[in-house]
Short mmCIF file of C-alpha atoms in Angstrom, two decimals:
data_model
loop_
_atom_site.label_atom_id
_atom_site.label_comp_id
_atom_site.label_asym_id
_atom_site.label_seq_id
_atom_site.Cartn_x
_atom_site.Cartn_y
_atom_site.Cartn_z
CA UNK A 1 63.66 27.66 46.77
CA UNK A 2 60.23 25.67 46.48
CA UNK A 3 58.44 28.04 47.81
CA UNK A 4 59.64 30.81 45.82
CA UNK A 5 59.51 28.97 42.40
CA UNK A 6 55.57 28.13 43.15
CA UNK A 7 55.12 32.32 44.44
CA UNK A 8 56.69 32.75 40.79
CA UNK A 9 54.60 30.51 38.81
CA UNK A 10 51.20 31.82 40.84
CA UNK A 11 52.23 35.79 40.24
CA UNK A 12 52.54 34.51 35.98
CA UNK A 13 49.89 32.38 35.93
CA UNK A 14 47.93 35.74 37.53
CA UNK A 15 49.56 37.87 35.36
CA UNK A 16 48.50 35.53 31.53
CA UNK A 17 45.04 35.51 33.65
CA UNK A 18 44.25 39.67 33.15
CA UNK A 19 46.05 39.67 30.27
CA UNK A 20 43.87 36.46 28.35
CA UNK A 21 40.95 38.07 30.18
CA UNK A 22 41.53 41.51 28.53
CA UNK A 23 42.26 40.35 24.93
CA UNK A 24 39.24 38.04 24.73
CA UNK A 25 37.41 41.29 25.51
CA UNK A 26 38.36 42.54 22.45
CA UNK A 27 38.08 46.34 21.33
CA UNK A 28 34.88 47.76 21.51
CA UNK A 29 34.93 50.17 18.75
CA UNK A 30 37.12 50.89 15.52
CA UNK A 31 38.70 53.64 17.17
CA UNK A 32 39.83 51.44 19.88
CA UNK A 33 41.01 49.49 17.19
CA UNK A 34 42.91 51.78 14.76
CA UNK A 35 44.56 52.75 18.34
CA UNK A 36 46.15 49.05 19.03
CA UNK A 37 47.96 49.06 15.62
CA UNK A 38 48.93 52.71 15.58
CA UNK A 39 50.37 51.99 18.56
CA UNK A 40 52.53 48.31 17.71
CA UNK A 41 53.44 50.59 14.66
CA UNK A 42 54.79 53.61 16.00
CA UNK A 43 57.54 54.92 14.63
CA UNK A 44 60.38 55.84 17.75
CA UNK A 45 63.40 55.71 16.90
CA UNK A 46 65.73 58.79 16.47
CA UNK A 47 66.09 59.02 12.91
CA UNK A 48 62.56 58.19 12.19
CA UNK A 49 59.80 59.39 10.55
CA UNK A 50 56.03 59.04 10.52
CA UNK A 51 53.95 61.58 8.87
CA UNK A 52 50.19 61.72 7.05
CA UNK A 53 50.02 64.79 5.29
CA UNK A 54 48.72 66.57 2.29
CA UNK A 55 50.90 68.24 -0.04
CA UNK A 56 50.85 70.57 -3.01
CA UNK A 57 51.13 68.29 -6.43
CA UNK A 58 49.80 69.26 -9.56
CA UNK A 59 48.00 72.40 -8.06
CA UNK A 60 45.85 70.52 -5.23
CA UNK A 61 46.04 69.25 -2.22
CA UNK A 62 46.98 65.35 -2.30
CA UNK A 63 48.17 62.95 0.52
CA UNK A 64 50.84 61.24 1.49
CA UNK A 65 52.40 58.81 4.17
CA UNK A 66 55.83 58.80 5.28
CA UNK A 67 57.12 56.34 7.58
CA UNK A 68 60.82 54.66 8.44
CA UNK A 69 62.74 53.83 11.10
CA UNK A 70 66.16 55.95 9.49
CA UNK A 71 65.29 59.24 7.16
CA UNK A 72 68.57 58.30 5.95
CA UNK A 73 67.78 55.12 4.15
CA UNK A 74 66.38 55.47 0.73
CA UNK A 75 63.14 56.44 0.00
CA UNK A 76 60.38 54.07 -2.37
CA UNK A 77 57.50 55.73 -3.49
CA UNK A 78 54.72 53.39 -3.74
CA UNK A 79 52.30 54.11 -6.95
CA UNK A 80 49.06 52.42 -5.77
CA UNK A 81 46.56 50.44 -8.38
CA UNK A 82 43.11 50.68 -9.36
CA UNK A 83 43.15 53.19 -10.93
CA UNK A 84 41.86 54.93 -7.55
CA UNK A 85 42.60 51.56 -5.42
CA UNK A 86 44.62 52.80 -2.78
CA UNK A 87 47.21 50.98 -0.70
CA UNK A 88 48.12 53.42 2.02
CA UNK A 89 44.88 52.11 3.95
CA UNK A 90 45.98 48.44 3.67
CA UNK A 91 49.76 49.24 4.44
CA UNK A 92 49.51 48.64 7.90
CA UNK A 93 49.84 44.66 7.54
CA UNK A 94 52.15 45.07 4.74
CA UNK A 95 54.38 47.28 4.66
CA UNK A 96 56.46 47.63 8.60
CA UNK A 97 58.95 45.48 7.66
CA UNK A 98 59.74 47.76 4.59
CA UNK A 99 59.81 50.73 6.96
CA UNK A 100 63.58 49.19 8.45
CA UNK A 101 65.21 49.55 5.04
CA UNK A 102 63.22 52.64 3.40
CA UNK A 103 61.69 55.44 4.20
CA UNK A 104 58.05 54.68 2.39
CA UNK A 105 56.04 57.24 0.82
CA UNK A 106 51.99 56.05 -0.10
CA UNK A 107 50.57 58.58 -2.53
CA UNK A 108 46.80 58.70 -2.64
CA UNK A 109 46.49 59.44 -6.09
CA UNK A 110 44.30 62.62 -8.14
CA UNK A 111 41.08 61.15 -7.57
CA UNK A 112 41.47 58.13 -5.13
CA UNK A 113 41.44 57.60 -1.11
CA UNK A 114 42.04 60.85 1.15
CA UNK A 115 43.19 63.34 -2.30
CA UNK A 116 39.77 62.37 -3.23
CA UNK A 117 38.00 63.55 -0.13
CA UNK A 118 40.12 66.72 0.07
CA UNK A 119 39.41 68.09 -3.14
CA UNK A 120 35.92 68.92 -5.06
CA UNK A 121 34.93 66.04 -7.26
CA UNK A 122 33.58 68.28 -10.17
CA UNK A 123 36.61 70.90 -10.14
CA UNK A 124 39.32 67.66 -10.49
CA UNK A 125 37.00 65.68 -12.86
CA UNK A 126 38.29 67.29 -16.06
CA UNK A 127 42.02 67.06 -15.09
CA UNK A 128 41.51 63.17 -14.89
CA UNK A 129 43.77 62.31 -17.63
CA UNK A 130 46.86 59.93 -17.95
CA UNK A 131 49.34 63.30 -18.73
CA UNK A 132 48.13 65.22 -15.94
CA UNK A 133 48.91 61.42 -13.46
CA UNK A 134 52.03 61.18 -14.93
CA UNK A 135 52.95 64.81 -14.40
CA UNK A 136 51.89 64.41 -11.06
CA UNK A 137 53.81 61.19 -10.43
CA UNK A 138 57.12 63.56 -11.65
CA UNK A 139 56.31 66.29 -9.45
CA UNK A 140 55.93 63.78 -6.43
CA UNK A 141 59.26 62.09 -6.91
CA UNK A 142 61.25 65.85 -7.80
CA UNK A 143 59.22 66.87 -4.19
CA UNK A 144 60.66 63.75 -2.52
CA UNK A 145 64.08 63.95 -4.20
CA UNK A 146 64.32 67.58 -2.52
CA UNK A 147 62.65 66.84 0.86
CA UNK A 148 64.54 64.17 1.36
CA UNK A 149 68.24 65.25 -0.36
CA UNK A 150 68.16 62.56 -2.33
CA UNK A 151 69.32 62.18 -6.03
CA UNK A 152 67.83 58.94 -6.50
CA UNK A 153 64.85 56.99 -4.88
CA UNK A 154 63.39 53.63 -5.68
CA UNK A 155 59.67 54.08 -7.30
CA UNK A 156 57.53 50.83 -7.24
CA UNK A 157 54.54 50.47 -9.40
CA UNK A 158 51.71 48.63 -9.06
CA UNK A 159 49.10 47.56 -11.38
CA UNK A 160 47.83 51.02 -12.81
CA UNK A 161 50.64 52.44 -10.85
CA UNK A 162 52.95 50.50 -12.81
CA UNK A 163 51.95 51.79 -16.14
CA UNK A 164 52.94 55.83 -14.89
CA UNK A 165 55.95 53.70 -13.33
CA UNK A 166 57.28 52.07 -16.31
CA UNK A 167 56.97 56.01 -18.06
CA UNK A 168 58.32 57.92 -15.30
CA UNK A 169 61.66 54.90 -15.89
CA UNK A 170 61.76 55.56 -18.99
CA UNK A 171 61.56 59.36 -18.89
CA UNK A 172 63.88 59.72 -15.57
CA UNK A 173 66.31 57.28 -15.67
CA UNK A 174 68.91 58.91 -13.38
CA UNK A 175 66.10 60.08 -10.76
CA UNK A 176 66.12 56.66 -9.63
CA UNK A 177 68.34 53.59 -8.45
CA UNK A 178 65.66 51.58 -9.99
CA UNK A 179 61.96 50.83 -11.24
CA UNK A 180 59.71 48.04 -9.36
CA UNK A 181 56.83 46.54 -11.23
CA UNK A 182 53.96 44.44 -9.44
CA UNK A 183 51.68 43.29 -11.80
CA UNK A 184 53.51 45.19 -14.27
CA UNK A 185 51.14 46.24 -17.21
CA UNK A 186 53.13 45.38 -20.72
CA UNK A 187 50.68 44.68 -23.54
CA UNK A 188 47.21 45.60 -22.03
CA UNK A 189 44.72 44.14 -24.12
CA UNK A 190 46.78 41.16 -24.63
CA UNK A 191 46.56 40.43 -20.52
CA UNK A 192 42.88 40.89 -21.03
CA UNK A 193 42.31 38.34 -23.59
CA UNK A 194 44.36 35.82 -21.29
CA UNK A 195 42.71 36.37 -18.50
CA UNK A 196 39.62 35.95 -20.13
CA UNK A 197 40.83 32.58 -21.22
CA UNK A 198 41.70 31.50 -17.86
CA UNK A 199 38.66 32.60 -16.17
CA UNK A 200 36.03 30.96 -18.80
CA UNK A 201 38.34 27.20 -19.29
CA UNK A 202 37.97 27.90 -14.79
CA UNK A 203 34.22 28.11 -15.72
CA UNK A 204 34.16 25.26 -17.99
CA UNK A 205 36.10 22.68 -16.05
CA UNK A 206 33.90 23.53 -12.77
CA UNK A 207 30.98 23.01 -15.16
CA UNK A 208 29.72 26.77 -13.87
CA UNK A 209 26.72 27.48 -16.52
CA UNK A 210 26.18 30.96 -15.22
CA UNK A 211 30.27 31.47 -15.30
CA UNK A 212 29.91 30.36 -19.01
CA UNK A 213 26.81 32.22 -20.37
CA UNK A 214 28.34 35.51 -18.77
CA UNK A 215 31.38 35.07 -20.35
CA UNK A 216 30.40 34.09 -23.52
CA UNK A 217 27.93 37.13 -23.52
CA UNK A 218 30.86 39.63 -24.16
CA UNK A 219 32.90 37.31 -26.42
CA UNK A 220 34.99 37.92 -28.26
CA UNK A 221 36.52 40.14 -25.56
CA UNK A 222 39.35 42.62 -25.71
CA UNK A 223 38.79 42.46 -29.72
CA UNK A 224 41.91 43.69 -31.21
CA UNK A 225 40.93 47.50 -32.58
CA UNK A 226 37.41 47.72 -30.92
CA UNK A 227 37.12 49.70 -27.15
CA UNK A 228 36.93 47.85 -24.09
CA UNK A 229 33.48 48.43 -22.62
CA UNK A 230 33.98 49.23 -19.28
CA UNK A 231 30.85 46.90 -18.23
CA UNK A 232 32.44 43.66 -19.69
CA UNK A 233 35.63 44.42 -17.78
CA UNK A 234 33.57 44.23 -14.13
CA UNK A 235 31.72 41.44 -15.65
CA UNK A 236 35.11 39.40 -16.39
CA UNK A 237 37.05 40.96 -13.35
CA UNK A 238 34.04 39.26 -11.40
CA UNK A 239 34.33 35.73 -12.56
CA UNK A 240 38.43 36.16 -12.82
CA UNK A 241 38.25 36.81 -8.93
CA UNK A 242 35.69 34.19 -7.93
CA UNK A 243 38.66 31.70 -9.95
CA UNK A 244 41.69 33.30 -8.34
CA UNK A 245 42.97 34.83 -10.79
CA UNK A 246 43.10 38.06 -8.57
CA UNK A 247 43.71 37.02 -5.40
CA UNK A 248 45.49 33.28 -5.09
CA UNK A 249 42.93 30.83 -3.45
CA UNK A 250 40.76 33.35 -2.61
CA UNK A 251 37.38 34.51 -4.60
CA UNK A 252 38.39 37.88 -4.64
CA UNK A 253 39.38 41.14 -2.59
CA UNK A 254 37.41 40.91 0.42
CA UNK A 255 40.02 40.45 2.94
CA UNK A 256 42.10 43.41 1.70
CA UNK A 257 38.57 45.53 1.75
CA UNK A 258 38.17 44.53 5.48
CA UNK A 259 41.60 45.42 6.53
CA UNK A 260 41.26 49.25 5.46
CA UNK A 261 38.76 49.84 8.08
CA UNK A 262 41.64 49.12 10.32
CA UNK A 263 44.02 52.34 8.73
CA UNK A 264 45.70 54.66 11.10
CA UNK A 265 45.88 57.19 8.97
CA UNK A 266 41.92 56.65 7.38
CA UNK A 267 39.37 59.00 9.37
CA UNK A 268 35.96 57.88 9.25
CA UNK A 269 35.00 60.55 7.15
CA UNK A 270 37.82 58.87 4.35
CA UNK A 271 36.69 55.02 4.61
CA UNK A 272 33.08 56.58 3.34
CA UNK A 273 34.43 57.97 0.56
CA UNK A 274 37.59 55.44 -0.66
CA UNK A 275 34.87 53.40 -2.97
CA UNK A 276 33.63 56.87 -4.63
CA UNK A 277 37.11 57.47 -5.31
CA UNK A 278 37.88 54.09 -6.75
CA UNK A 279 34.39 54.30 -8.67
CA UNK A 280 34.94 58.21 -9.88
CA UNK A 281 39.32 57.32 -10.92
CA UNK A 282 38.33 54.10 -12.58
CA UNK A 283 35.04 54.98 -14.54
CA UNK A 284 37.50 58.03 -16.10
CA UNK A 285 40.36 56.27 -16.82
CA UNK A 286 40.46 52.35 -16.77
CA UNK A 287 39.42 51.54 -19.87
CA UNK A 288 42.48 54.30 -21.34
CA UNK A 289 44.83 52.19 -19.61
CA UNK A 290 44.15 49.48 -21.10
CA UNK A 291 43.98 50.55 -24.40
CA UNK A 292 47.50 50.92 -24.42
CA UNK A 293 50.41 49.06 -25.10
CA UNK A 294 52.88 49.54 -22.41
CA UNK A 295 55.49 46.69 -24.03
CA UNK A 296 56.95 49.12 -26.72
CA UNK A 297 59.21 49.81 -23.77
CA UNK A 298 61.94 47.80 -23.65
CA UNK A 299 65.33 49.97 -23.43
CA UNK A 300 65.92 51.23 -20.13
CA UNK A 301 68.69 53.12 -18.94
CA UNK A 302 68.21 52.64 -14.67
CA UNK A 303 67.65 48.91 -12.90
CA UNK A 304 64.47 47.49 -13.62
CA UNK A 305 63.24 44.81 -10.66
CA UNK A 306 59.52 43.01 -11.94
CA UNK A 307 58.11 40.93 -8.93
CA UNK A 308 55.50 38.57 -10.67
CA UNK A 309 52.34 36.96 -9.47
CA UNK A 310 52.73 33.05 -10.85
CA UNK A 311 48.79 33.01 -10.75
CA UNK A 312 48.12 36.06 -11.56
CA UNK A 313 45.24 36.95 -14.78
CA UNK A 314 44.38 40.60 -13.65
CA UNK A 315 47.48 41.47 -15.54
CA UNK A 316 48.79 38.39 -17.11
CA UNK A 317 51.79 37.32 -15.73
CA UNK A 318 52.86 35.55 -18.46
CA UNK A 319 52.55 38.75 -20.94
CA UNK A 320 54.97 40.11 -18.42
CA UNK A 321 57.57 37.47 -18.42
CA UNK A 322 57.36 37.84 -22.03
CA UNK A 323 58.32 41.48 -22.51
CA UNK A 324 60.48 41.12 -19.48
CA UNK A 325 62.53 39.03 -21.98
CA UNK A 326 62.99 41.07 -24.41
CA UNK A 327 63.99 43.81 -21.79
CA UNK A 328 67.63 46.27 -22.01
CA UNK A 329 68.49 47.84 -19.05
CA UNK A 330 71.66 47.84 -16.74
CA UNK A 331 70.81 45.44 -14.16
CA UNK A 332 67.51 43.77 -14.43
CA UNK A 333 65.93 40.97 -12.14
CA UNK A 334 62.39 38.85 -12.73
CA UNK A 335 61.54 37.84 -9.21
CA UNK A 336 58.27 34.89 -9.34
CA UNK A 337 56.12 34.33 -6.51
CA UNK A 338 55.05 31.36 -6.26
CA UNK A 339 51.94 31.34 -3.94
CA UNK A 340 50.93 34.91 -5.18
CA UNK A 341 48.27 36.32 -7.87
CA UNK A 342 48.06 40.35 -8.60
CA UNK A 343 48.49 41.22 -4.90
CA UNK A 344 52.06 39.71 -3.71
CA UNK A 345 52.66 42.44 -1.13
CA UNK A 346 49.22 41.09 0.56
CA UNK A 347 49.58 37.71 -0.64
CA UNK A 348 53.05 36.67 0.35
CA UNK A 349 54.39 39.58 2.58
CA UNK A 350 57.60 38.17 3.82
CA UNK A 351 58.79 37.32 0.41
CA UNK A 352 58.33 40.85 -0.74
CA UNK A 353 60.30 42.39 2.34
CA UNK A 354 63.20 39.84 1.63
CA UNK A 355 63.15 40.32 -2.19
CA UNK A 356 62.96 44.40 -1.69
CA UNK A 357 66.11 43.69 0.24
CA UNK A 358 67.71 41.65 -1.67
CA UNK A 359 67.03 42.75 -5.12
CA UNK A 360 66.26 46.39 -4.89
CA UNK A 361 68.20 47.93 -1.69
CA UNK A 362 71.63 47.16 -3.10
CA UNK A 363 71.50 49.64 -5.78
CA UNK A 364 70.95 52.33 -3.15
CA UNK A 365 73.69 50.75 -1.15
CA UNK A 366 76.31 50.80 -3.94
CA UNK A 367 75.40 54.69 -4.18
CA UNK A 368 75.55 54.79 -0.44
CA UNK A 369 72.42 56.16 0.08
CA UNK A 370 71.62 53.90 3.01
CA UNK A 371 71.55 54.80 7.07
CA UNK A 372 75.29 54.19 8.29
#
């Protein structure tokens, strides 16, 4: 029995010796690399579904991921940030805990991450307008609705996204068992001032005299009744990251950069053109966005779920959990996280596959539009 107890222990001890020897080695390329996590991440079971693929919306071609475990649980349509800052490249870390209780669509928006590179930049330029987004952000969900056989699906906004989100739940109420807001956009230049607040009294208690005279230089910022200029934005966005008012402890969006060079479904070809994307949606439209005032909408008739960023100043939390207040709609739920700025999904992962489940999925449950 000795002897065959100490032939077991050699053969494992063997065995963790290739395998440490092999994973110090590392992949040699991002190919190699993009391989590994395709691979954890495959999609096998029966019911499942894992797709990259472009699609007809709004008269061009514009991409899409679907992936679950079960085609017959409900679908959520992510509505990515930016606008033009995509999430279906960063996804892989997020979202494959999601995939076991949705089926998850990531839209690359008109303008932004693969849609961008498929399509001429000059022929889409003009149509880069909040009427023609939000037209395309109906057409998506009717397309999913019908692909899928599904009356309702959950749509969850983020950022940008959330602003088309918060329309299309106000304009098609019964095409979904309910809205999600992340860094849900209410009262836009009201969330600028704030965060402009935040990130100079940052500047001021750390004594940063480059911090303050940058600040200062565009004050008084987010005027009521003048224009945003779209260079004092990047100039406060700047400072607001370095302060973590972006991303919690962290001086800003590197690590979420990095991780898209890791995306399964991202050629090459893509990752060289996902900044000109961001650049070419944002320069159009950013400053439109934020010239509205999305907290006139208050009367909802489907479930609205907000999950909200405690330390969030890219869109002011607070301003949020003020017009959440003041919010009518059948069910309604203000989820806070804690340890999270304006990126929850990257910041605190687990917490937003358990609140998903627990705040969101019931709705389709009660309509029994789950996997039996």
């Amino acid at each position: 029995m000795l002897k065959r107890s100490s032939r077991l222990c050699a053969a494992l001890l063997a065995g963790l010796s290739i395998t440490t020897s092999a994973a110090a080695a590392g992949p040699d390329s991002r190919a190699e690399a993009v391989n590994i996590i395709a691979g954890m991440r495959r999609i096998v079971t029966p019911q499942g579904i894992e797709q990259t693929r472009a699609v007809r919306i709004g008269g061009i071609a514009q991409w899409i991921s679907v992936r679950g475990t079960d085609r017959r649980n409900p679908v959520l349509l992510f509505l990515h940030g930016g606008p033009g800052y995509v999430a279906m490249p960063t996804s892989w870390y997020f979202q494959r805990g999601w995939e076991e209780y949705f089926t998850v669509v990531q839209w690359d928006q008109r303008g932004a991450g693969k849609t961008y590179a498929a399509n001429d930049p000059a022929q889409i330029a003009p149509t880069m307008t909040r009427a023609r987004m939000l037209a395309d952000a109906e057409e998506m969900v009717a397309f999913l609705r019908k692909e899928f056989g599904k009356d309702r699906i959950f749509v969850l906004g983020h950022s940008w996204g959330s602003s088309l989100g918060i329309q299309l739940a106000q304009r098609h109420p019964d095409w979904l068992h309910a809205y999600i807001g992340i860094g849900q956009v209410t009262d836009a230049m009201e969330s600028e001032r704030r965060g402009w607040r935040y990130t100079m009294d940052a500047a001021r208690k750390e004594d940063n005299q480059d911090a303050i005279r940058e600040l200062a230089s565009i004050a008084p910022y987010a005027a009521p009744g003048k224009p945003l200029v779209l260079k004092d934005l990047y100039l406060q966005r700047k400072w607001l990251a370095r302060y973590g008012g972006a991303v919690y402890g962290r001086t800003g969006f590197d690590a979420e950069s990095a991780a898209a060079k890791l995306a399964p479904e991202y050629t090459d070809a893509d990752l060289k053109t996902m900044w000109d994307g961001t650049e070419f949606s944002s320069s159009r439209m950013l400053t439109d966005v934020l010239a509205q005032d999305f907290s006139v909408y208050t009367t909802f008739r489907c479930p609205i779920v907000i999950f909200n960023g405690r330390h969030d100043y890219n869109v002011s939390a607070s301003a949020t959990a003020e017009w959440f207040d003041k919010v009518k709609a059948p069910a309604k739920q203000l989820v806070w996280f804690e340890d999270s700025a304006h990126e929850i999904f990257n910041e605190e992962p687990g917490k937003t596959l358990v609140s998903l489940v627990k705040y969101a999925r019931p709705f389709a449950e009660k309509a029994g539009d789950v996997a039996p």
